[in-house]
Coordinates of C-alpha atoms in Angstrom, one line a residue:
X1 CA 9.0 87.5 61.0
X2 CA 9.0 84.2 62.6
X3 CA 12.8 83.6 61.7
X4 CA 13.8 86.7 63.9
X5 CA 11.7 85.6 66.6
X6 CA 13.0 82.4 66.1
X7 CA 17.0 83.7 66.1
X8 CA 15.9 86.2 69.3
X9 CA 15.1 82.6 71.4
X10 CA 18.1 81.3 70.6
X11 CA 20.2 84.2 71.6
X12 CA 18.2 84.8 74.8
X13 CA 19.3 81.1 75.5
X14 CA 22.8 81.2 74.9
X15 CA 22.9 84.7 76.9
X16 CA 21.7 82.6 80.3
X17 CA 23.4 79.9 79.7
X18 CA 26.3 82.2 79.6
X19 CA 25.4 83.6 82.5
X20 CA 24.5 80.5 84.9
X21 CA 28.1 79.0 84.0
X22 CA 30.0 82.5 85.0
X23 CA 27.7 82.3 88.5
X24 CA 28.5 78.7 88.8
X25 CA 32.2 79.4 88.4
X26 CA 32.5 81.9 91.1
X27 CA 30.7 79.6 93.6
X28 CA 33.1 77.1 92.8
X29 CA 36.1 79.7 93.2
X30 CA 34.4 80.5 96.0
X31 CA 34.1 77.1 97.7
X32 CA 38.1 76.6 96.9
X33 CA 39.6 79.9 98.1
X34 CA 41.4 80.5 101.6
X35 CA 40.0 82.2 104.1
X36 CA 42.5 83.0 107.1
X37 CA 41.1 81.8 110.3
X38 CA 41.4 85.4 112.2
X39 CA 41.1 83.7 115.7
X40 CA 44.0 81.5 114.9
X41 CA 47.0 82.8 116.5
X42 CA 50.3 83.3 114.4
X43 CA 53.5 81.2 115.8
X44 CA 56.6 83.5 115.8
X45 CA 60.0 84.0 117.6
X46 CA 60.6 86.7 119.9
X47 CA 63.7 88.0 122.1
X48 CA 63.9 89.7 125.7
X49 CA 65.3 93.3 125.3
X50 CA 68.1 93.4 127.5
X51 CA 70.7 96.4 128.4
X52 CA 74.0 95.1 127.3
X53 CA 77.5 96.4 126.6
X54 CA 77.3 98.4 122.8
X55 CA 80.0 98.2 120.7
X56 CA 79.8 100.1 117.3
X57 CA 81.3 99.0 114.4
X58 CA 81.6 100.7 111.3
X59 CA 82.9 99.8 107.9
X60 CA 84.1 102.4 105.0
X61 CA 85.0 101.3 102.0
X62 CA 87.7 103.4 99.3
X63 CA 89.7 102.5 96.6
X64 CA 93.5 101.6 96.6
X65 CA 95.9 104.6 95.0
X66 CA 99.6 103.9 94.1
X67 CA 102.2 105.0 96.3
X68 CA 103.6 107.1 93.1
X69 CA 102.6 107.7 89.8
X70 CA 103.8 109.7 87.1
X71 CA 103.0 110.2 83.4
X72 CA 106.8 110.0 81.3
X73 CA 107.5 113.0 79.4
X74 CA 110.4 113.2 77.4
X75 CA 112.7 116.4 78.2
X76 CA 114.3 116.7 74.2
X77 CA 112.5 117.0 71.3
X78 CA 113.0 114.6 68.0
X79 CA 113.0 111.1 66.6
X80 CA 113.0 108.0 69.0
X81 CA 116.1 105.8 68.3
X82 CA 115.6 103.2 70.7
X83 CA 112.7 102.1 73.0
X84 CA 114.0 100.2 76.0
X85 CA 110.7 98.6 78.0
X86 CA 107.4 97.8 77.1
X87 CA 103.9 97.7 79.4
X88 CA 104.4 95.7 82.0
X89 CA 108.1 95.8 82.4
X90 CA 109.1 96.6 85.9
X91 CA 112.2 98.8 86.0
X92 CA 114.5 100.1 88.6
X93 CA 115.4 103.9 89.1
X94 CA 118.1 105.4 87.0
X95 CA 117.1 102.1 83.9
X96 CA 117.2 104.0 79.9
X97 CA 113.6 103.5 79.1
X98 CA 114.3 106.1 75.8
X99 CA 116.8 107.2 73.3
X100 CA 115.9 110.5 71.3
X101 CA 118.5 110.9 68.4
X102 CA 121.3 113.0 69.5
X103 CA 123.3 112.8 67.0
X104 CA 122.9 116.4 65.7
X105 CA 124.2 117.3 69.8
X106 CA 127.1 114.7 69.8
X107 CA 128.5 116.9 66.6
X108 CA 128.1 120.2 68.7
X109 CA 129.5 118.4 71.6
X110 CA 132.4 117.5 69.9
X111 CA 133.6 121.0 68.6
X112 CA 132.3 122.3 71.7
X113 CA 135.0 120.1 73.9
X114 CA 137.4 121.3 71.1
X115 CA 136.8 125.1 71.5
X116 CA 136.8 124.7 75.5
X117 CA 140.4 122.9 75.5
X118 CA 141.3 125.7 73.0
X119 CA 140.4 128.2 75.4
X120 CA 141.6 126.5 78.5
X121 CA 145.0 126.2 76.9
X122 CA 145.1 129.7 76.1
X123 CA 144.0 131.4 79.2
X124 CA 147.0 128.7 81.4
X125 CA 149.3 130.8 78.7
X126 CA 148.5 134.2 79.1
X127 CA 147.7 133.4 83.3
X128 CA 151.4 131.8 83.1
X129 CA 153.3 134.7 80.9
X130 CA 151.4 137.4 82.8
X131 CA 154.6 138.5 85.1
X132 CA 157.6 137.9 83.1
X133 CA 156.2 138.5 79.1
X134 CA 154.8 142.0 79.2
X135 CA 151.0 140.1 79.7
X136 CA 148.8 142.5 80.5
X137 CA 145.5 142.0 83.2
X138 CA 143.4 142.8 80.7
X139 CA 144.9 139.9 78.2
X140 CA 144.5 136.9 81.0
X141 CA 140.8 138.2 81.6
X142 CA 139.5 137.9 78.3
X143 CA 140.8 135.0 77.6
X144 CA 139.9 133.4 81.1
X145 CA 136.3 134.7 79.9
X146 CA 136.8 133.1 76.7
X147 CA 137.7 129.9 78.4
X148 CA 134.4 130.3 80.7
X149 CA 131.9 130.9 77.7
X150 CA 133.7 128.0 75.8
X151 CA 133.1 126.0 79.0
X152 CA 129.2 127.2 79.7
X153 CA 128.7 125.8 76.1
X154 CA 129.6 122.5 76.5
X155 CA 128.0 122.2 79.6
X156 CA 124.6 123.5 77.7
X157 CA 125.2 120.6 75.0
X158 CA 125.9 117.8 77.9
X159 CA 122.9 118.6 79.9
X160 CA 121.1 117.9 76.0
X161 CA 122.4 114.7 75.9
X162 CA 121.7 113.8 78.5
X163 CA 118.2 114.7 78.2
X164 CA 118.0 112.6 75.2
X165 CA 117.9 109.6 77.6
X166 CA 114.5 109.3 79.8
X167 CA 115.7 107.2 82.2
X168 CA 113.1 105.9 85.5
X169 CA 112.7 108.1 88.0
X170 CA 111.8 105.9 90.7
X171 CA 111.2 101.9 90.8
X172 CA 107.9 100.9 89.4
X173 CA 106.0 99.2 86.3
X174 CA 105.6 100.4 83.1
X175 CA 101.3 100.6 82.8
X176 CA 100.9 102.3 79.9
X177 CA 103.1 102.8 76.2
X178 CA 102.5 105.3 73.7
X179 CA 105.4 105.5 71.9
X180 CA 107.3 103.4 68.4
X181 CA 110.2 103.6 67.1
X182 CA 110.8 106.5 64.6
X183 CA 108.0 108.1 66.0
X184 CA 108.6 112.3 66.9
X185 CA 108.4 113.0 70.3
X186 CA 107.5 116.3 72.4
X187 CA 105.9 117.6 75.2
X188 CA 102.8 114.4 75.1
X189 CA 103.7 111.8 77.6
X190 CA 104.8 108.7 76.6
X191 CA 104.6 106.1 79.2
X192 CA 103.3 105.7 82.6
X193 CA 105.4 104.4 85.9
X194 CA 103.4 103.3 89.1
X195 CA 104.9 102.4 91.8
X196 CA 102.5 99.9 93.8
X197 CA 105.3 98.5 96.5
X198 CA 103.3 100.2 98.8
X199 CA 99.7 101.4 98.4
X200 CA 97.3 103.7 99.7
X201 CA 93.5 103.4 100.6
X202 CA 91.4 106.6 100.2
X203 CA 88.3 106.7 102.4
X204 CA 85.6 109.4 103.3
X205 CA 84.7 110.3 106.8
X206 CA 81.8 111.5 108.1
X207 CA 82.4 114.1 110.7
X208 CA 80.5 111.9 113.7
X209 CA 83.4 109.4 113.0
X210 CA 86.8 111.1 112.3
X211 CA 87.6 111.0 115.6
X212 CA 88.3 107.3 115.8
X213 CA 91.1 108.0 112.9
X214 CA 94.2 109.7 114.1
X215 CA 97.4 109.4 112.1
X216 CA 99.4 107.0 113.4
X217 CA 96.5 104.4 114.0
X218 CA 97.1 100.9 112.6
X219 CA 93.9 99.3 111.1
X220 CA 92.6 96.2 109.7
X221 CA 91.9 96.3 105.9
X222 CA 89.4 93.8 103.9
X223 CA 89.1 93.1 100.1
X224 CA 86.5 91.2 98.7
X225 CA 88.9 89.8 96.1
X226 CA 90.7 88.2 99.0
X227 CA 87.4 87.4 101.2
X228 CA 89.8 85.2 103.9
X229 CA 92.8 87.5 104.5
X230 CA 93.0 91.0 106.5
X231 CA 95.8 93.6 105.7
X232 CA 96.9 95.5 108.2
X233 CA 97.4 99.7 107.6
X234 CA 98.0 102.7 109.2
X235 CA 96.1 106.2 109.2
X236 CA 98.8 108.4 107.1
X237 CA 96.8 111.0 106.5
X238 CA 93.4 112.5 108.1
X239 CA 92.3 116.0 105.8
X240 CA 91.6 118.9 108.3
X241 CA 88.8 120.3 106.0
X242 CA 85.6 118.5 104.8
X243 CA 83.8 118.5 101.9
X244 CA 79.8 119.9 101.1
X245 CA 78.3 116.8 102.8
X246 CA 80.9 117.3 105.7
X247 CA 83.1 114.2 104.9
X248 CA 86.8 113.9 106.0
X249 CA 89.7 112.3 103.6
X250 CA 91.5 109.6 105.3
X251 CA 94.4 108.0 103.6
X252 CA 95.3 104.6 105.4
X253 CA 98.9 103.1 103.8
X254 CA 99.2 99.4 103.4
X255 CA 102.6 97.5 102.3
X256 CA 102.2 95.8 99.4
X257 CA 104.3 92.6 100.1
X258 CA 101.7 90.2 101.2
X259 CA 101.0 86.5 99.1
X260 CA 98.2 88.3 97.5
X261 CA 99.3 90.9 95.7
X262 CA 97.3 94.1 95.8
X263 CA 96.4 96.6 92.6
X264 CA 96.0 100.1 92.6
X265 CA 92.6 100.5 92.0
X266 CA 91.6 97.5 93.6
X267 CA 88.1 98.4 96.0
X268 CA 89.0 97.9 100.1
X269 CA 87.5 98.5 103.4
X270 CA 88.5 99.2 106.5
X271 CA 86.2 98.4 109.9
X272 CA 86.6 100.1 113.4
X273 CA 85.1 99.1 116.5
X274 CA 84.1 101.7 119.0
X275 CA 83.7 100.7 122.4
X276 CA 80.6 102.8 123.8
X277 CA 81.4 103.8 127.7
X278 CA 78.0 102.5 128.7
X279 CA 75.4 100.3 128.7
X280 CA 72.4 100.8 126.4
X281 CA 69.2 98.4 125.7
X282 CA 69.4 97.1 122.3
X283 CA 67.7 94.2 119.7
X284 CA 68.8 92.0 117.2
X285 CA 68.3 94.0 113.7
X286 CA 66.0 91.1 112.5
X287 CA 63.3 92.5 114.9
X288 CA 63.5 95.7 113.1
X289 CA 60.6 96.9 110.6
X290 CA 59.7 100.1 108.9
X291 CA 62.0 102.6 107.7
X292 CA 64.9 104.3 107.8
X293 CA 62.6 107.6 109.4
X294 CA 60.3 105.7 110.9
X295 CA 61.4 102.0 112.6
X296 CA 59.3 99.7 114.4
X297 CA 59.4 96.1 116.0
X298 CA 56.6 93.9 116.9
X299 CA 56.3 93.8 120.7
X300 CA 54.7 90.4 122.1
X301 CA 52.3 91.2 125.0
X302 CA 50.4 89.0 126.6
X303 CA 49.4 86.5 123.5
X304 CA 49.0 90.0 121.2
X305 CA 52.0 91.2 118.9
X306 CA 51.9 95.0 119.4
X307 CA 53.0 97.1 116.6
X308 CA 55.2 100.3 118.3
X309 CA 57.3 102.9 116.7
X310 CA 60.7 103.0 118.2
X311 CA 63.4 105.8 117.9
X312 CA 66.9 104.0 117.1
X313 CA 70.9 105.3 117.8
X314 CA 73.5 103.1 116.1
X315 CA 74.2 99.8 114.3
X316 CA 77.2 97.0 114.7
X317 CA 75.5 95.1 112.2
X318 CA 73.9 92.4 114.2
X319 CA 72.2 94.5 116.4
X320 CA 70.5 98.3 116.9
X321 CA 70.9 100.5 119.8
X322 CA 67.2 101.5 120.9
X323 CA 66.6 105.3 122.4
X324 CA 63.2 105.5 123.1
X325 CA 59.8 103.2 122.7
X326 CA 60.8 99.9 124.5
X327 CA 61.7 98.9 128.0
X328 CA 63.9 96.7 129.3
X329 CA 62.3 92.9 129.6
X330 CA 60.1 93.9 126.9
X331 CA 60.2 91.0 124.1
X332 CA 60.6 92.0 120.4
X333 CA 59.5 89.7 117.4
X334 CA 62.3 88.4 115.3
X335 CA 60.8 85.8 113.3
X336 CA 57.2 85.4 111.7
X337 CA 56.3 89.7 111.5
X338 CA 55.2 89.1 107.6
X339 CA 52.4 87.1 108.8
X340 CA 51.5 89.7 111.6
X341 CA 49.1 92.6 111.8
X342 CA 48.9 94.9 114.6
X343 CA 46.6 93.5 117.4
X344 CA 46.6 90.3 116.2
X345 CA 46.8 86.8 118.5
X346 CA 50.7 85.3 118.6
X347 CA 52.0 82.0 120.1
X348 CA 55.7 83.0 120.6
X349 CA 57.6 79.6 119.9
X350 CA 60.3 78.3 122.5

């Protein structure tokens, strides 16, 4: 009994000892934390809202499309005998890219050219012997009808010769293969030819906007693979009908011939500046805060930084037209507002 009572003492102990260090530890926590002087006032930047000129500029951004593209199909059916490019070749309109075998239509071709000139013959014979030999009408048509059949014929086995070449349709580069040699070929295409001398840049429009692009209009395009250089483009196209969220096609054409050589595909961007036919009051976007819905700047009055809503119009980027909430000589807080509460005392810095 007096080795519990014992074991209970100790434990008692060690349980206020426990105690006493925690206590001591906040105090000292205490003694070390910060405490904001409230009466201090917060140094910050601020800027005199002024009505100036407004000019908006707006930036879309699209991707580059080839000025043609077409998947190669070859026309005749059967084994390839020769293969003339591979990916990445650029060709010129009218090169043989394709050989299917023919050989089977070069035979037919052959007697076909023999029947023809067979029939030809025979029809400038009877045509010829019609008055004086006892010819009769009926003799020179059939053969002249012979002659014509003979001829439709050869014409048929030409035009699949000819087929059995796939030549380029139109100057480009070969992007994609899919074709070997012996390989059977059908209706599947075999190739791919883009032609990228010229390119064009697809954007979408929002309807407040698509009447700064007419066709005709030349433009300034930006890549940020080639941060340093501008393109210049004109408005080709401009779609009469939007889409659901009431966005306008615009397809801006760019020729492909600068130092920097452009790829379909390639992301772009083209900016307009819209010169507003008045003055409006406006601040530098660093004084705004809030959101999209709900913006607000940090006015300084008299020592106090006054936290007001503010209903906004456009953006160039640097600055934001204001509608309603601030006047004119009003100043609005660009620099320090994460150190700011509403009410609170400011020093605004020179």
């Amino acid at each position: 009994m007096k080795k519990n009572i014992i074991t209970l003492i100790i434990i008692v102990i060690v349980i206020a000892a426990t105690v006493y260090k925690l206590a001591a530890n906040v105090e000292v926590a205490k003694s070390k934390a910060y405490i904001p002087e409230v009466s201090k006032a917060v140094v910050v930047k601020a800027e005199e809202v002024l009505k100036s000129d407004f000019n908006y500029e707006f930036t879309y951004s699209g991707t580059f499309i080839p000025n043609r593209e077409i998947m190669l199909v070859p026309q005749a059916q059967g084994e390839v005998k020769g293969i003339y490019f591979k990916e990445g070749d650029v060709v010129g309109q009218g090169k043989l890219l394709l050989q299917v075998d023919d050989a089977m239509l070069q035979s037919q071709h052959i007697a076909a050219k023999a029947s023809y000139d067979n029939a030809k013959t025979n029809y400038e014979r009877f045509k010829n012997a019609a008055s004086s030999d006892g010819v009769t009408k009926m003799q020179v048509d059939g053969n002249y009808l012979q002659m014509k059949a003979a001829e439709s014929q050869l014409k048929q086995l030409e035009i699949g010769i000819k087929k059995a070449k796939m030549t380029a349709p139109f100057n480009g580069t070969i992007t994609m293969r899919n074709v070997e040699m012996g390989s059977v070929v059908g209706q599947s295409p075999i190739a791919r030819l883009t032609d990228i001398s010229s390119l064009k840049l697809e954007i979408n429009v929002p309807e407040t906007d698509i009447i700064f692009f007419e066709t005709g209009k030349n433009v300034i395009i930006k890549s940020e693979l080639y941060p340093t250089e501008q393109f210049q483009g004109k408005v080709e196209f401009v779609s009469d009908r939007g889409d659901e969220s009431h966005n306008y096609l615009v397809k801006i054409r760019v020729a492909n011939n600068f130092k920097s050589k452009l790829k379909a595909g390639m992301y772009a961007s083209v900016t307009l500046v819209k010169k507003m036919n008045a003055t409006s009051l406006n601040i530098p976007r660093l004084a705004l805060l809030g959101s999209a819905k709900k913006p607000q700047v940090y006015v300084a009055n008299n020592g106090i930084a006054i936290l007001r809503d503010i209903v906004v119009g456009r953006s160039n980027g640097t600055n934001i037209e204001v509608l309603e909430g601030i006047a004119q000589g009003e100043k609005v807080i660009t620099n320090g507002q994460i150190n700011l509460t509403d009410s609170c005392k400011i020093t605004v810095a020179p």
